[in-house]
Amino acid sequence: MDVVMEYMDTYVFDGVYNQAAALTSTTPLPRDSLLRQSLSLFVFIYAYIVAFYFGTAGLSYRYIYDKKQELHPKFLPRQKLLEMA
């Protein structure tokens, strides 16, 4: 995890924190700041969770879901869109 966060800090989070500091006219948070480390770790883990969830759901829909169920008379038109909303 340390190696991954080191690369994420170098290639992603440094730019984000520098832009945020430029927008607020403050100095960027240093890398050893507990707030920056916690926020970076939270964002990284949350992005991984979202990607894992949608990736797994997409693969499940593609390969496991029986699409013949949609032909049943009780299946409403646009039911999938209505369930997602």
GROMACS .gro file of N, CA and C in nm:
model
  255
    1MET      N    1   0.083  -0.119   0.000
    1MET     CA    2   0.000   0.000   0.000
    1MET      C    3   0.087   0.126   0.000
    2ASP      N    4   0.200   0.119   0.069
    2ASP     CA    5   0.289   0.236   0.072
    2ASP      C    6   0.342   0.269  -0.067
    3VAL      N    7   0.375   0.165  -0.143
    3VAL     CA    8   0.428   0.188  -0.278
    3VAL      C    9   0.320   0.248  -0.367
    4VAL      N   10   0.199   0.196  -0.357
    4VAL     CA   11   0.088   0.247  -0.437
    4VAL      C   12   0.061   0.393  -0.402
    5MET      N   13   0.055   0.424  -0.274
    5MET     CA   14   0.028   0.562  -0.233
    5MET      C   15   0.142   0.656  -0.272
    6GLU      N   16   0.264   0.605  -0.275
    6GLU     CA   17   0.378   0.686  -0.319
    6GLU      C   18   0.361   0.726  -0.465
    7TYR      N   19   0.325   0.629  -0.549
    7TYR     CA   20   0.301   0.659  -0.691
    7TYR      C   21   0.179   0.750  -0.709
    8MET      N   22   0.073   0.725  -0.634
    8MET     CA   23  -0.047   0.808  -0.645
    8MET      C   24  -0.015   0.951  -0.602
    9ASP      N   25   0.064   0.967  -0.497
    9ASP     CA   26   0.104   1.101  -0.454
    9ASP      C   27   0.185   1.171  -0.562
   10THR      N   28   0.278   1.098  -0.621
   10THR     CA   29   0.366   1.158  -0.720
   10THR      C   30   0.290   1.198  -0.846
   11TYR      N   31   0.204   1.110  -0.896
   11TYR     CA   32   0.143   1.132  -1.026
   11TYR      C   33   0.002   1.191  -1.022
   12VAL      N   34  -0.066   1.182  -0.909
   12VAL     CA   35  -0.205   1.230  -0.904
   12VAL      C   36  -0.225   1.336  -0.797
   13PHE      N   37  -0.199   1.299  -0.673
   13PHE     CA   38  -0.239   1.384  -0.561
   13PHE      C   39  -0.156   1.511  -0.547
   14ASP      N   40  -0.028   1.508  -0.587
   14ASP     CA   41   0.052   1.631  -0.580
   14ASP      C   42  -0.010   1.740  -0.666
   15GLY      N   43  -0.050   1.704  -0.787
   15GLY     CA   44  -0.114   1.802  -0.875
   15GLY      C   45  -0.247   1.851  -0.821
   16VAL      N   46  -0.324   1.759  -0.764
   16VAL     CA   47  -0.455   1.797  -0.709
   16VAL      C   48  -0.438   1.893  -0.591
   17TYR      N   49  -0.347   1.859  -0.501
   17TYR     CA   50  -0.327   1.946  -0.384
   17TYR      C   51  -0.266   2.080  -0.425
   18ASN      N   52  -0.179   2.082  -0.524
   18ASN     CA   53  -0.122   2.208  -0.571
   18ASN      C   54  -0.229   2.297  -0.636
   19GLN      N   55  -0.318   2.236  -0.716
   19GLN     CA   56  -0.427   2.314  -0.776
   19GLN      C   57  -0.523   2.366  -0.670
   20ALA      N   58  -0.554   2.284  -0.570
   20ALA     CA   59  -0.643   2.328  -0.464
   20ALA      C   60  -0.580   2.442  -0.386
   21ALA      N   61  -0.450   2.434  -0.362
   21ALA     CA   62  -0.382   2.542  -0.291
   21ALA      C   63  -0.378   2.669  -0.375
   22ALA      N   64  -0.363   2.655  -0.505
   22ALA     CA   65  -0.361   2.773  -0.593
   22ALA      C   66  -0.498   2.840  -0.596
   23LEU      N   67  -0.604   2.758  -0.595
   23LEU     CA   68  -0.740   2.814  -0.597
   23LEU      C   69  -0.774   2.887  -0.468
   24THR      N   70  -0.721   2.837  -0.357
   24THR     CA   71  -0.752   2.898  -0.227
   24THR      C   72  -0.645   2.995  -0.180
   25SER      N   73  -0.542   3.015  -0.259
   25SER     CA   74  -0.431   3.105  -0.226
   25SER      C   75  -0.364   3.069  -0.094
   26THR      N   76  -0.343   2.941  -0.073
   26THR     CA   77  -0.273   2.892   0.046
   26THR      C   78  -0.157   2.804   0.000
   27THR      N   79  -0.079   2.757   0.096
   27THR     CA   80   0.029   2.664   0.063
   27THR      C   81  -0.027   2.522   0.060
   28PRO      N   82   0.024   2.437  -0.030
   28PRO     CA   83  -0.025   2.299  -0.035
   28PRO      C   84   0.013   2.222   0.091
   29LEU      N   85  -0.067   2.124   0.124
   29LEU     CA   86  -0.038   2.042   0.241
   29LEU      C   87   0.088   1.960   0.215
   30PRO      N   88   0.178   1.952   0.313
   30PRO     CA   89   0.298   1.870   0.293
   30PRO      C   90   0.261   1.722   0.292
   31ARG      N   91   0.347   1.641   0.233
   31ARG     CA   92   0.319   1.498   0.222
   31ARG      C   93   0.311   1.428   0.356
   32ASP      N   94   0.377   1.478   0.458
   32ASP     CA   95   0.374   1.411   0.588
   32ASP      C   96   0.260   1.462   0.677
   33SER      N   97   0.171   1.543   0.623
   33SER     CA   98   0.055   1.591   0.698
   33SER      C   99  -0.045   1.476   0.717
   34LEU      N  100  -0.093   1.459   0.839
   34LEU     CA  101  -0.189   1.353   0.867
   34LEU      C  102  -0.320   1.374   0.791
   35LEU      N  103  -0.361   1.499   0.776
   35LEU     CA  104  -0.483   1.530   0.701
   35LEU      C  105  -0.469   1.489   0.555
   36ARG      N  106  -0.355   1.523   0.494
   36ARG     CA  107  -0.333   1.487   0.353
   36ARG      C  108  -0.325   1.336   0.335
   37GLN      N  109  -0.256   1.268   0.423
   37GLN     CA  110  -0.244   1.123   0.412
   37GLN      C  111  -0.379   1.055   0.429
   38SER      N  112  -0.458   1.102   0.524
   38SER     CA  113  -0.590   1.043   0.547
   38SER      C  114  -0.682   1.069   0.429
   39LEU      N  115  -0.683   1.190   0.380
   39LEU     CA  116  -0.768   1.225   0.267
   39LEU      C  117  -0.727   1.149   0.141
   40SER      N  118  -0.598   1.139   0.115
   40SER     CA  119  -0.549   1.067  -0.002
   40SER      C  120  -0.585   0.918   0.007
   41LEU      N  121  -0.567   0.860   0.123
   41LEU     CA  122  -0.600   0.719   0.141
   41LEU      C  123  -0.750   0.696   0.125
   42PHE      N  124  -0.832   0.785   0.180
   42PHE     CA  125  -0.977   0.772   0.166
   42PHE      C  126  -1.018   0.780   0.020
   43VAL      N  127  -0.967   0.878  -0.054
   43VAL     CA  128  -1.003   0.894  -0.195
   43VAL      C  129  -0.959   0.774  -0.276
   44PHE      N  130  -0.838   0.725  -0.252
   44PHE     CA  131  -0.787   0.610  -0.326
   44PHE      C  132  -0.871   0.486  -0.298
   45ILE      N  133  -0.900   0.459  -0.172
   45ILE     CA  134  -0.978   0.340  -0.137
   45ILE      C  135  -1.121   0.352  -0.190
   46TYR      N  136  -1.180   0.471  -0.181
   46TYR     CA  137  -1.316   0.490  -0.231
   46TYR      C  138  -1.322   0.469  -0.383
   47ALA      N  139  -1.223   0.521  -0.455
   47ALA     CA  140  -1.220   0.502  -0.601
   47ALA      C  141  -1.204   0.354  -0.634
   48TYR      N  142  -1.122   0.282  -0.559
   48TYR     CA  143  -1.105   0.139  -0.582
   48TYR      C  144  -1.235   0.065  -0.555
   49ILE      N  145  -1.306   0.101  -0.447
   49ILE     CA  146  -1.432   0.035  -0.414
   49ILE      C  147  -1.535   0.057  -0.526
   50VAL      N  148  -1.546   0.179  -0.574
   50VAL     CA  149  -1.643   0.209  -0.680
   50VAL      C  150  -1.607   0.132  -0.808
   51ALA      N  151  -1.480   0.131  -0.845
   51ALA     CA  152  -1.438   0.059  -0.965
   51ALA      C  153  -1.461  -0.091  -0.950
   52PHE      N  154  -1.432  -0.144  -0.834
   52PHE     CA  155  -1.453  -0.288  -0.809
   52PHE      C  156  -1.601  -0.322  -0.815
   53TYR      N  157  -1.685  -0.239  -0.753
   53TYR     CA  158  -1.829  -0.265  -0.751
   53TYR      C  159  -1.887  -0.264  -0.892
   54PHE      N  160  -1.860  -0.158  -0.968
   54PHE     CA  161  -1.917  -0.149  -1.102
   54PHE      C  162  -1.855  -0.250  -1.197
   55GLY      N  163  -1.728  -0.281  -1.179
   55GLY     CA  164  -1.665  -0.384  -1.262
   55GLY      C  165  -1.726  -0.521  -1.236
   56THR      N  166  -1.744  -0.555  -1.109
   56THR     CA  167  -1.805  -0.683  -1.075
   56THR      C  168  -1.950  -0.688  -1.120
   57ALA      N  169  -2.025  -0.580  -1.100
   57ALA     CA  170  -2.165  -0.577  -1.143
   57ALA      C  171  -2.176  -0.588  -1.294
   58GLY      N  172  -2.088  -0.520  -1.367
   58GLY     CA  173  -2.091  -0.527  -1.512
   58GLY      C  174  -2.059  -0.667  -1.564
   59LEU      N  175  -1.958  -0.730  -1.506
   59LEU     CA  176  -1.925  -0.866  -1.547
   59LEU      C  177  -2.036  -0.964  -1.510
   60SER      N  178  -2.095  -0.944  -1.394
   60SER     CA  179  -2.207  -1.029  -1.352
   60SER      C  180  -2.324  -1.014  -1.447
   61TYR      N  181  -2.356  -0.891  -1.485
   61TYR     CA  182  -2.466  -0.868  -1.579
   61TYR      C  183  -2.434  -0.930  -1.715
   62ARG      N  184  -2.311  -0.919  -1.756
   62ARG     CA  185  -2.273  -0.966  -1.891
   62ARG      C  186  -2.273  -1.117  -1.899
   63TYR      N  187  -2.222  -1.186  -1.795
   63TYR     CA  188  -2.199  -1.329  -1.806
   63TYR      C  189  -2.291  -1.416  -1.720
   64ILE      N  190  -2.356  -1.362  -1.618
   64ILE     CA  191  -2.436  -1.445  -1.528
   64ILE      C  192  -2.585  -1.419  -1.542
   65TYR      N  193  -2.625  -1.293  -1.559
   65TYR     CA  194  -2.766  -1.257  -1.565
   65TYR      C  195  -2.835  -1.324  -1.684
   66ASP      N  196  -2.949  -1.385  -1.659
   66ASP     CA  197  -3.026  -1.452  -1.764
   66ASP      C  198  -3.115  -1.349  -1.833
   67LYS      N  199  -3.079  -1.313  -1.954
   67LYS     CA  200  -3.153  -1.208  -2.025
   67LYS      C  201  -3.288  -1.255  -2.077
   68LYS      N  202  -3.314  -1.386  -2.069
   68LYS     CA  203  -3.445  -1.438  -2.110
   68LYS      C  204  -3.554  -1.395  -2.011
   69GLN      N  205  -3.515  -1.352  -1.890
   69GLN     CA  206  -3.614  -1.304  -1.793
   69GLN      C  207  -3.683  -1.178  -1.843
   70GLU      N  208  -3.619  -1.103  -1.926
   70GLU     CA  209  -3.678  -0.980  -1.978
   70GLU      C  210  -3.793  -1.006  -2.074
   71LEU      N  211  -3.806  -1.128  -2.121
   71LEU     CA  212  -3.915  -1.163  -2.213
   71LEU      C  213  -4.043  -1.201  -2.138
   72HIS      N  214  -4.036  -1.215  -2.006
   72HIS     CA  215  -4.153  -1.251  -1.927
   72HIS      C  216  -4.257  -1.139  -1.933
   73PRO      N  217  -4.388  -1.174  -1.938
   73PRO     CA  218  -4.492  -1.070  -1.950
   73PRO      C  219  -4.496  -0.971  -1.834
   74LYS      N  220  -4.453  -1.011  -1.716
   74LYS     CA  221  -4.457  -0.920  -1.602
   74LYS      C  222  -4.338  -0.824  -1.598
   75PHE      N  223  -4.245  -0.842  -1.688
   75PHE     CA  224  -4.128  -0.753  -1.695
   75PHE      C  225  -4.172  -0.623  -1.763
   76LEU      N  226  -4.163  -0.512  -1.690
   76LEU     CA  227  -4.211  -0.384  -1.739
   76LEU      C  228  -4.116  -0.326  -1.845
   77PRO      N  229  -4.170  -0.248  -1.937
   77PRO     CA  230  -4.081  -0.177  -2.030
   77PRO      C  231  -3.994  -0.079  -1.951
   78ARG      N  232  -3.868  -0.072  -1.985
   78ARG     CA  233  -3.771   0.016  -1.917
   78ARG      C  234  -3.758  -0.017  -1.769
   79GLN      N  235  -3.781  -0.141  -1.728
   79GLN     CA  236  -3.776  -0.178  -1.586
   79GLN      C  237  -3.635  -0.161  -1.529
   80LYS      N  238  -3.534  -0.194  -1.607
   80LYS     CA  239  -3.397  -0.179  -1.556
   80LYS      C  240  -3.366  -0.035  -1.523
   81LEU      N  241  -3.407   0.058  -1.609
   81LEU     CA  242  -3.384   0.200  -1.584
   81LEU      C  243  -3.464   0.247  -1.463
   82LEU      N  244  -3.586   0.197  -1.448
   82LEU     CA  245  -3.669   0.237  -1.334
   82LEU      C  246  -3.610   0.185  -1.203
   83GLU      N  247  -3.550   0.066  -1.204
   83GLU     CA  248  -3.490   0.010  -1.083
   83GLU      C  249  -3.364   0.087  -1.044
   84MET      N  250  -3.290   0.136  -1.142
   84MET     CA  251  -3.167   0.210  -1.113
   84MET      C  252  -3.195   0.349  -1.060
   85ALA      N  253  -3.306   0.408  -1.100
   85ALA     CA  254  -3.337   0.544  -1.059
   85ALA      C  255  -3.397   0.553  -0.922
   0.00000   0.00000   0.00000
